[in-house]
């Protein structure tokens, strides 16, 4: 028997292409040394080209999954991804209060405010944004929007680091303990700049801009790596530093898949493809 690892829970949608959503979260949790549990919010029908259908899970079933995990297994940190609808967001906010998840509680809540896929397919109903703003952000330990999500949440169109700082302040005013404004979508050749803000101090995290079209699941992977570090007991700034380093490698090891956008590789550090498989007297060499 081994010692139990820390436990992280993702409240997220399924990506049938396996590159983003709960699939990316679970792989990242595993690679970052935590046991991953899941509360599924929606099933998306998608591949590398786009999303063709979304089926939502009933809000009470989403909450029941969280309750079942929290009551028996216990969780050290929680992440939200695609939440699909206003009713699911309300149910998640309520169950977080009930089982002690969130910014003023023992268990950290990382909110990745997923609103659309990278192809622009909507992953959040329009009326759900208001619910995200009013019910979930005030409960978040950390919220991790990209620039598109910043525009949707606080109406700011960001074109410069100065505007990124303004956005961090505007988002913080909505109630999360910490805000990480991801600048990866800012145009130009400059390094990617992410800004972390706690209401008084701004900390800049820079990383090189890597030339790959295959970035599907990068936001999920970053937030899941941050959540893993929090589950393992780090502070928020330490977790963000860890997550940034982790996702940088995941993007560097991204691979093509299907005809469209391929995924980042959350298991870059494990590299199981380099291990031969030995069975039945045969050795299946790595590719
Ligand atoms: O990467 C954001 C994301 C989250 N969750 C699901 C997704 C996507 C992007 O496509 O499909 C289920």
mmCIF file of C-alpha atoms and ligand atoms in Angstrom:
data_model
loop_
_atom_site.group_PDB
_atom_site.id
_atom_site.type_symbol
_atom_site.label_atom_id
_atom_site.label_comp_id
_atom_site.label_asym_id
_atom_site.label_seq_id
_atom_site.Cartn_x
_atom_site.Cartn_y
_atom_site.Cartn_z
ATOM 1 C CA UNK A 1 0.000 0.000 0.000
ATOM 2 C CA UNK A 2 1.148 3.558 -0.699
ATOM 3 C CA UNK A 3 0.404 6.782 1.135
ATOM 4 C CA UNK A 4 -2.623 8.600 -0.268
ATOM 5 C CA UNK A 5 -1.722 11.558 -2.494
ATOM 6 C CA UNK A 6 -3.427 14.938 -2.025
ATOM 7 C CA UNK A 7 -6.776 15.125 -3.805
ATOM 8 C CA UNK A 8 -7.890 17.748 -6.327
ATOM 9 C CA UNK A 9 -11.385 17.998 -7.802
ATOM 10 C CA UNK A 10 -12.241 19.427 -11.199
ATOM 11 C CA UNK A 11 -15.773 20.626 -11.930
ATOM 12 C CA UNK A 12 -15.625 20.630 -15.713
ATOM 13 C CA UNK A 13 -16.915 19.518 -19.082
ATOM 14 C CA UNK A 14 -15.823 16.516 -21.124
ATOM 15 C CA UNK A 15 -13.936 17.046 -24.398
ATOM 16 C CA UNK A 16 -14.400 13.974 -26.612
ATOM 17 C CA UNK A 17 -11.183 14.921 -28.426
ATOM 18 C CA UNK A 18 -9.368 14.496 -25.122
ATOM 19 C CA UNK A 19 -7.297 17.669 -25.391
ATOM 20 C CA UNK A 20 -9.064 20.081 -23.033
ATOM 21 C CA UNK A 21 -11.710 19.979 -20.317
ATOM 22 C CA UNK A 22 -11.771 17.341 -17.620
ATOM 23 C CA UNK A 23 -9.479 15.076 -19.656
ATOM 24 C CA UNK A 24 -6.701 17.701 -19.610
ATOM 25 C CA UNK A 25 -7.351 18.374 -15.924
ATOM 26 C CA UNK A 26 -7.110 14.725 -14.889
ATOM 27 C CA UNK A 27 -3.920 14.129 -16.837
ATOM 28 C CA UNK A 28 -2.384 17.259 -15.363
ATOM 29 C CA UNK A 29 -3.424 16.302 -11.828
ATOM 30 C CA UNK A 30 -1.796 12.892 -12.281
ATOM 31 C CA UNK A 31 1.407 14.335 -13.717
ATOM 32 C CA UNK A 32 1.545 16.875 -10.876
ATOM 33 C CA UNK A 33 1.262 14.219 -8.179
ATOM 34 C CA UNK A 34 -2.331 14.561 -7.018
ATOM 35 C CA UNK A 35 -5.309 12.223 -7.247
ATOM 36 C CA UNK A 36 -7.952 13.750 -9.518
ATOM 37 C CA UNK A 37 -11.701 13.570 -8.911
ATOM 38 C CA UNK A 38 -14.350 14.919 -11.303
ATOM 39 C CA UNK A 39 -17.776 16.513 -11.209
ATOM 40 C CA UNK A 40 -18.897 16.500 -14.860
ATOM 41 C CA UNK A 41 -20.908 19.545 -15.936
ATOM 42 C CA UNK A 42 -21.455 18.854 -19.638
ATOM 43 C CA UNK A 43 -20.517 16.487 -22.423
ATOM 44 C CA UNK A 44 -19.204 18.215 -25.537
ATOM 45 C CA UNK A 45 -19.138 16.511 -28.913
ATOM 46 C CA UNK A 46 -15.895 17.810 -30.370
ATOM 47 C CA UNK A 47 -12.720 17.044 -32.231
ATOM 48 C CA UNK A 48 -9.689 19.047 -33.303
ATOM 49 C CA UNK A 49 -11.841 21.118 -35.654
ATOM 50 C CA UNK A 50 -14.626 22.281 -33.344
ATOM 51 C CA UNK A 51 -17.575 21.581 -31.044
ATOM 52 C CA UNK A 52 -20.758 20.275 -32.703
ATOM 53 C CA UNK A 53 -22.971 19.609 -29.678
ATOM 54 C CA UNK A 54 -23.174 20.137 -25.933
ATOM 55 C CA UNK A 55 -25.311 18.137 -23.500
ATOM 56 C CA UNK A 56 -25.574 19.598 -20.012
ATOM 57 C CA UNK A 57 -25.664 17.494 -16.855
ATOM 58 C CA UNK A 58 -28.546 18.412 -14.496
ATOM 59 C CA UNK A 59 -27.331 21.017 -11.949
ATOM 60 C CA UNK A 60 -28.377 18.830 -9.000
ATOM 61 C CA UNK A 61 -26.248 15.961 -10.387
ATOM 62 C CA UNK A 62 -23.244 18.294 -10.684
ATOM 63 C CA UNK A 63 -23.703 19.299 -7.039
ATOM 64 C CA UNK A 64 -24.235 15.662 -5.995
ATOM 65 C CA UNK A 65 -20.909 14.688 -7.569
ATOM 66 C CA UNK A 66 -19.113 17.424 -5.597
ATOM 67 C CA UNK A 67 -20.871 16.372 -2.387
ATOM 68 C CA UNK A 68 -20.100 12.668 -2.938
ATOM 69 C CA UNK A 69 -16.392 13.373 -3.406
ATOM 70 C CA UNK A 70 -16.090 15.941 -0.617
ATOM 71 C CA UNK A 71 -18.033 13.908 1.963
ATOM 72 C CA UNK A 72 -16.119 10.650 1.518
ATOM 73 C CA UNK A 73 -12.768 11.265 -0.177
ATOM 74 C CA UNK A 74 -12.193 14.876 0.843
ATOM 75 C CA UNK A 75 -10.524 17.465 -1.372
ATOM 76 C CA UNK A 76 -7.490 19.686 -0.867
ATOM 77 C CA UNK A 77 -8.173 22.040 -3.801
ATOM 78 C CA UNK A 78 -10.880 22.507 -6.444
ATOM 79 C CA UNK A 79 -10.872 23.845 -9.998
ATOM 80 C CA UNK A 80 -13.796 24.857 -12.168
ATOM 81 C CA UNK A 81 -13.680 24.795 -15.972
ATOM 82 C CA UNK A 82 -16.619 24.737 -18.379
ATOM 83 C CA UNK A 83 -19.735 25.343 -16.263
ATOM 84 C CA UNK A 84 -22.160 25.572 -19.206
ATOM 85 C CA UNK A 85 -25.187 27.305 -17.643
ATOM 86 C CA UNK A 86 -26.363 29.764 -15.004
ATOM 87 C CA UNK A 87 -28.186 26.976 -13.151
ATOM 88 C CA UNK A 88 -25.023 24.859 -12.923
ATOM 89 C CA UNK A 89 -23.014 27.853 -11.672
ATOM 90 C CA UNK A 90 -25.616 28.534 -8.975
ATOM 91 C CA UNK A 91 -25.571 24.873 -7.916
ATOM 92 C CA UNK A 92 -21.751 24.867 -7.795
ATOM 93 C CA UNK A 93 -21.667 28.052 -5.687
ATOM 94 C CA UNK A 94 -24.198 26.576 -3.251
ATOM 95 C CA UNK A 95 -22.449 23.224 -2.863
ATOM 96 C CA UNK A 96 -19.082 24.955 -2.406
ATOM 97 C CA UNK A 97 -20.531 26.846 0.563
ATOM 98 C CA UNK A 98 -22.102 23.665 1.888
ATOM 99 C CA UNK A 99 -18.925 21.556 1.865
ATOM 100 C CA UNK A 100 -16.398 24.296 2.663
ATOM 101 C CA UNK A 101 -14.799 25.139 -0.683
ATOM 102 C CA UNK A 102 -13.780 28.703 -1.556
ATOM 103 C CA UNK A 103 -11.777 31.795 -0.744
ATOM 104 C CA UNK A 104 -12.753 32.202 2.897
ATOM 105 C CA UNK A 105 -12.630 28.468 3.543
ATOM 106 C CA UNK A 106 -10.015 25.765 3.970
ATOM 107 C CA UNK A 107 -10.206 24.414 0.424
ATOM 108 C CA UNK A 108 -8.931 26.668 -2.385
ATOM 109 C CA UNK A 109 -11.199 27.283 -5.386
ATOM 110 C CA UNK A 110 -9.516 28.057 -8.729
ATOM 111 C CA UNK A 111 -12.029 29.430 -11.248
ATOM 112 C CA UNK A 112 -11.000 29.189 -14.899
ATOM 113 C CA UNK A 113 -13.873 31.206 -16.411
ATOM 114 C CA UNK A 114 -14.183 29.150 -19.603
ATOM 115 C CA UNK A 115 -16.610 30.899 -21.971
ATOM 116 C CA UNK A 116 -15.702 29.639 -25.434
ATOM 117 C CA UNK A 117 -13.536 27.052 -27.149
ATOM 118 C CA UNK A 118 -10.493 28.265 -29.039
ATOM 119 C CA UNK A 119 -12.528 27.890 -32.220
ATOM 120 C CA UNK A 120 -15.036 30.369 -30.799
ATOM 121 C CA UNK A 121 -17.722 27.781 -30.029
ATOM 122 C CA UNK A 122 -19.707 28.951 -26.972
ATOM 123 C CA UNK A 123 -19.194 26.856 -23.820
ATOM 124 C CA UNK A 124 -21.195 29.148 -21.532
ATOM 125 C CA UNK A 125 -24.782 30.325 -21.983
ATOM 126 C CA UNK A 126 -25.073 34.112 -22.324
ATOM 127 C CA UNK A 127 -27.078 34.587 -19.140
ATOM 128 C CA UNK A 128 -24.473 32.543 -17.246
ATOM 129 C CA UNK A 129 -21.859 35.305 -17.312
ATOM 130 C CA UNK A 130 -23.811 37.388 -14.834
ATOM 131 C CA UNK A 131 -24.052 34.369 -12.525
ATOM 132 C CA UNK A 132 -20.319 33.743 -12.847
ATOM 133 C CA UNK A 133 -19.664 37.370 -11.901
ATOM 134 C CA UNK A 134 -22.050 37.547 -8.976
ATOM 135 C CA UNK A 135 -21.958 34.017 -7.509
ATOM 136 C CA UNK A 136 -18.670 32.345 -8.342
ATOM 137 C CA UNK A 137 -16.015 35.065 -8.545
ATOM 138 C CA UNK A 138 -16.651 36.268 -4.973
ATOM 139 C CA UNK A 139 -16.056 32.676 -3.798
ATOM 140 C CA UNK A 140 -12.869 32.160 -5.836
ATOM 141 C CA UNK A 141 -9.424 31.911 -4.290
ATOM 142 C CA UNK A 142 -8.022 32.599 -7.763
ATOM 143 C CA UNK A 143 -9.620 33.422 -11.116
ATOM 144 C CA UNK A 144 -7.581 32.847 -14.299
ATOM 145 C CA UNK A 145 -9.173 34.635 -17.297
ATOM 146 C CA UNK A 146 -7.575 35.053 -20.707
ATOM 147 C CA UNK A 147 -8.084 38.341 -22.526
ATOM 148 C CA UNK A 148 -11.312 37.235 -24.239
ATOM 149 C CA UNK A 149 -12.751 36.221 -20.887
ATOM 150 C CA UNK A 150 -11.617 39.542 -19.360
ATOM 151 C CA UNK A 151 -13.590 41.371 -22.056
ATOM 152 C CA UNK A 152 -16.687 39.297 -21.309
ATOM 153 C CA UNK A 153 -16.382 39.642 -17.532
ATOM 154 C CA UNK A 154 -15.461 43.332 -17.121
ATOM 155 C CA UNK A 155 -15.910 44.794 -20.622
ATOM 156 C CA UNK A 156 -12.264 45.815 -21.073
ATOM 157 C CA UNK A 157 -10.530 45.335 -24.408
ATOM 158 C CA UNK A 158 -6.869 44.872 -23.581
ATOM 159 C CA UNK A 159 -4.101 45.942 -25.932
ATOM 160 C CA UNK A 160 -1.253 46.762 -23.545
ATOM 161 C CA UNK A 161 0.247 45.750 -20.184
ATOM 162 C CA UNK A 162 -1.161 48.986 -18.679
ATOM 163 C CA UNK A 163 -4.670 47.908 -19.683
ATOM 164 C CA UNK A 164 -3.907 44.423 -18.342
ATOM 165 C CA UNK A 165 -3.174 46.012 -14.938
ATOM 166 C CA UNK A 166 -6.452 47.945 -15.118
ATOM 167 C CA UNK A 167 -8.277 44.681 -15.885
ATOM 168 C CA UNK A 168 -6.658 42.950 -12.906
ATOM 169 C CA UNK A 169 -8.014 45.707 -10.645
ATOM 170 C CA UNK A 170 -11.492 45.583 -12.204
ATOM 171 C CA UNK A 171 -11.654 41.806 -11.835
ATOM 172 C CA UNK A 172 -10.394 41.913 -8.264
ATOM 173 C CA UNK A 173 -13.234 44.299 -7.439
ATOM 174 C CA UNK A 174 -15.647 41.456 -8.286
ATOM 175 C CA UNK A 175 -14.478 39.596 -5.182
ATOM 176 C CA UNK A 176 -11.879 36.879 -5.859
ATOM 177 C CA UNK A 177 -8.935 36.710 -3.445
ATOM 178 C CA UNK A 178 -6.436 36.642 -6.339
ATOM 179 C CA UNK A 179 -6.647 37.384 -10.069
ATOM 180 C CA UNK A 180 -4.333 36.056 -12.789
ATOM 181 C CA UNK A 181 -4.858 37.978 -16.048
ATOM 182 C CA UNK A 182 -3.296 35.858 -18.773
ATOM 183 C CA UNK A 183 -1.808 37.937 -21.568
ATOM 184 C CA UNK A 184 -1.035 35.073 -23.939
ATOM 185 C CA UNK A 185 -3.512 36.369 -26.511
ATOM 186 C CA UNK A 186 -1.872 39.831 -26.687
ATOM 187 C CA UNK A 187 -0.563 40.401 -30.191
ATOM 188 C CA UNK A 188 3.120 40.811 -30.942
ATOM 189 C CA UNK A 189 6.392 38.960 -30.557
ATOM 190 C CA UNK A 190 6.946 40.027 -26.964
ATOM 191 C CA UNK A 191 7.048 37.364 -24.233
ATOM 192 C CA UNK A 192 3.703 36.265 -22.739
ATOM 193 C CA UNK A 193 2.950 38.378 -19.682
ATOM 194 C CA UNK A 194 0.577 37.110 -16.993
ATOM 195 C CA UNK A 195 -0.284 39.431 -14.102
ATOM 196 C CA UNK A 196 -1.146 38.187 -10.617
ATOM 197 C CA UNK A 197 -2.973 40.621 -8.336
ATOM 198 C CA UNK A 198 -4.159 40.266 -4.741
ATOM 199 C CA UNK A 199 -5.703 43.702 -4.326
ATOM 200 C CA UNK A 200 -2.460 45.411 -3.385
ATOM 201 C CA UNK A 201 0.519 43.878 -5.181
ATOM 202 C CA UNK A 202 0.948 43.081 -8.879
ATOM 203 C CA UNK A 203 3.353 40.272 -9.748
ATOM 204 C CA UNK A 204 4.425 39.709 -13.351
ATOM 205 C CA UNK A 205 5.080 36.227 -14.732
ATOM 206 C CA UNK A 206 6.688 36.150 -18.148
ATOM 207 C CA UNK A 207 7.274 33.191 -20.436
ATOM 208 C CA UNK A 208 8.569 32.898 -23.989
ATOM 209 C CA UNK A 209 6.013 32.995 -26.815
ATOM 210 C CA UNK A 210 6.318 29.543 -28.389
ATOM 211 C CA UNK A 211 5.578 29.123 -32.079
ATOM 212 C CA UNK A 212 3.057 26.263 -32.217
ATOM 213 C CA UNK A 213 -0.498 26.156 -33.562
ATOM 214 C CA UNK A 214 -1.244 23.311 -31.120
ATOM 215 C CA UNK A 215 -2.402 24.997 -27.929
ATOM 216 C CA UNK A 216 -5.732 23.254 -27.272
ATOM 217 C CA UNK A 217 -6.166 22.798 -23.511
ATOM 218 C CA UNK A 218 -3.414 25.208 -22.473
ATOM 219 C CA UNK A 219 -5.665 27.251 -20.168
ATOM 220 C CA UNK A 220 -7.107 24.123 -18.540
ATOM 221 C CA UNK A 221 -3.615 22.688 -18.063
ATOM 222 C CA UNK A 222 -2.312 25.874 -16.423
ATOM 223 C CA UNK A 223 -5.251 26.114 -14.013
ATOM 224 C CA UNK A 224 -5.051 22.376 -13.226
ATOM 225 C CA UNK A 225 -1.311 22.596 -12.496
ATOM 226 C CA UNK A 226 -1.952 25.597 -10.213
ATOM 227 C CA UNK A 227 -4.723 23.644 -8.465
ATOM 228 C CA UNK A 228 -2.373 20.660 -8.033
ATOM 229 C CA UNK A 229 0.266 22.840 -6.391
ATOM 230 C CA UNK A 230 -2.360 24.345 -4.058
ATOM 231 C CA UNK A 231 -3.532 20.816 -3.181
ATOM 232 C CA UNK A 232 0.073 20.064 -2.271
ATOM 233 C CA UNK A 233 0.167 23.022 0.095
ATOM 234 C CA UNK A 234 1.873 25.880 -1.755
ATOM 235 C CA UNK A 235 0.887 29.546 -1.586
ATOM 236 C CA UNK A 236 -0.977 31.066 -4.536
ATOM 237 C CA UNK A 237 2.085 32.896 -5.992
ATOM 238 C CA UNK A 238 4.142 29.693 -5.690
ATOM 239 C CA UNK A 239 1.341 27.712 -7.364
ATOM 240 C CA UNK A 240 1.125 30.206 -10.239
ATOM 241 C CA UNK A 241 4.905 30.036 -10.768
ATOM 242 C CA UNK A 242 4.731 26.242 -10.786
ATOM 243 C CA UNK A 243 1.728 26.223 -13.152
ATOM 244 C CA UNK A 244 3.425 28.618 -15.568
ATOM 245 C CA UNK A 245 6.556 26.478 -15.744
ATOM 246 C CA UNK A 246 4.435 23.370 -16.159
ATOM 247 C CA UNK A 247 2.257 24.705 -18.988
ATOM 248 C CA UNK A 248 5.273 26.186 -20.782
ATOM 249 C CA UNK A 249 6.673 22.662 -21.111
ATOM 250 C CA UNK A 250 3.232 21.278 -22.024
ATOM 251 C CA UNK A 251 3.030 23.804 -24.896
ATOM 252 C CA UNK A 252 6.618 23.054 -25.922
ATOM 253 C CA UNK A 253 5.643 19.347 -26.191
ATOM 254 C CA UNK A 254 2.268 19.953 -27.931
ATOM 255 C CA UNK A 255 1.503 17.596 -30.791
ATOM 256 C CA UNK A 256 -0.736 17.562 -33.882
ATOM 257 C CA UNK A 257 -3.921 15.508 -33.672
ATOM 258 C CA UNK A 258 -6.680 15.402 -36.291
ATOM 259 C CA UNK A 259 -7.076 18.031 -38.988
ATOM 260 C CA UNK A 260 -7.231 21.058 -36.697
ATOM 261 C CA UNK A 261 -5.663 22.301 -33.487
ATOM 262 C CA UNK A 262 -3.718 19.703 -31.500
ATOM 263 C CA UNK A 263 -3.422 19.569 -27.693
ATOM 264 C CA UNK A 264 -0.689 20.628 -25.338
ATOM 265 C CA UNK A 265 0.921 17.661 -23.632
ATOM 266 C CA UNK A 266 0.084 17.534 -19.905
ATOM 267 C CA UNK A 267 2.155 14.389 -19.490
ATOM 268 C CA UNK A 268 5.373 15.816 -20.967
ATOM 269 C CA UNK A 269 7.169 15.062 -17.709
ATOM 270 C CA UNK A 270 6.080 11.411 -17.549
ATOM 271 C CA UNK A 271 7.053 10.598 -21.167
ATOM 272 C CA UNK A 272 5.518 7.084 -21.074
ATOM 273 C CA UNK A 273 6.043 6.855 -24.839
ATOM 274 C CA UNK A 274 9.765 6.433 -24.206
ATOM 275 C CA UNK A 275 9.219 3.259 -22.126
ATOM 276 C CA UNK A 276 9.190 -0.091 -23.926
ATOM 277 C CA UNK A 277 6.120 -2.256 -23.234
ATOM 278 C CA UNK A 278 7.124 -5.831 -22.335
ATOM 279 C CA UNK A 279 4.438 -8.489 -22.597
ATOM 280 C CA UNK A 280 4.119 -12.083 -23.798
ATOM 281 C CA UNK A 281 7.866 -12.339 -24.284
ATOM 282 C CA UNK A 282 7.756 -9.415 -26.718
ATOM 283 C CA UNK A 283 9.187 -5.951 -26.318
ATOM 284 C CA UNK A 284 7.152 -3.187 -27.971
ATOM 285 C CA UNK A 285 9.784 -0.535 -28.573
ATOM 286 C CA UNK A 286 8.986 3.142 -28.160
ATOM 287 C CA UNK A 287 8.080 4.873 -31.442
HETATM 288 O O1 LIG B 1 -10.104 24.908 -23.062
HETATM 289 C C1 LIG B 1 -11.334 25.275 -22.568
HETATM 290 C C2 LIG B 1 -12.276 24.116 -22.547
HETATM 291 C C3 LIG B 1 -12.731 23.639 -21.358
HETATM 292 N N1 LIG B 1 -13.594 22.606 -21.266
HETATM 293 C C4 LIG B 1 -14.039 21.998 -22.380
HETATM 294 C C5 LIG B 1 -13.605 22.423 -23.621
HETATM 295 C C6 LIG B 1 -12.717 23.524 -23.723
HETATM 296 C C7 LIG B 1 -12.260 23.989 -25.028
HETATM 297 O O2 LIG B 1 -12.593 23.509 -26.052
HETATM 298 O O3 LIG B 1 -14.045 21.805 -24.702
HETATM 299 C C8 LIG B 1 -14.983 20.846 -22.252
#
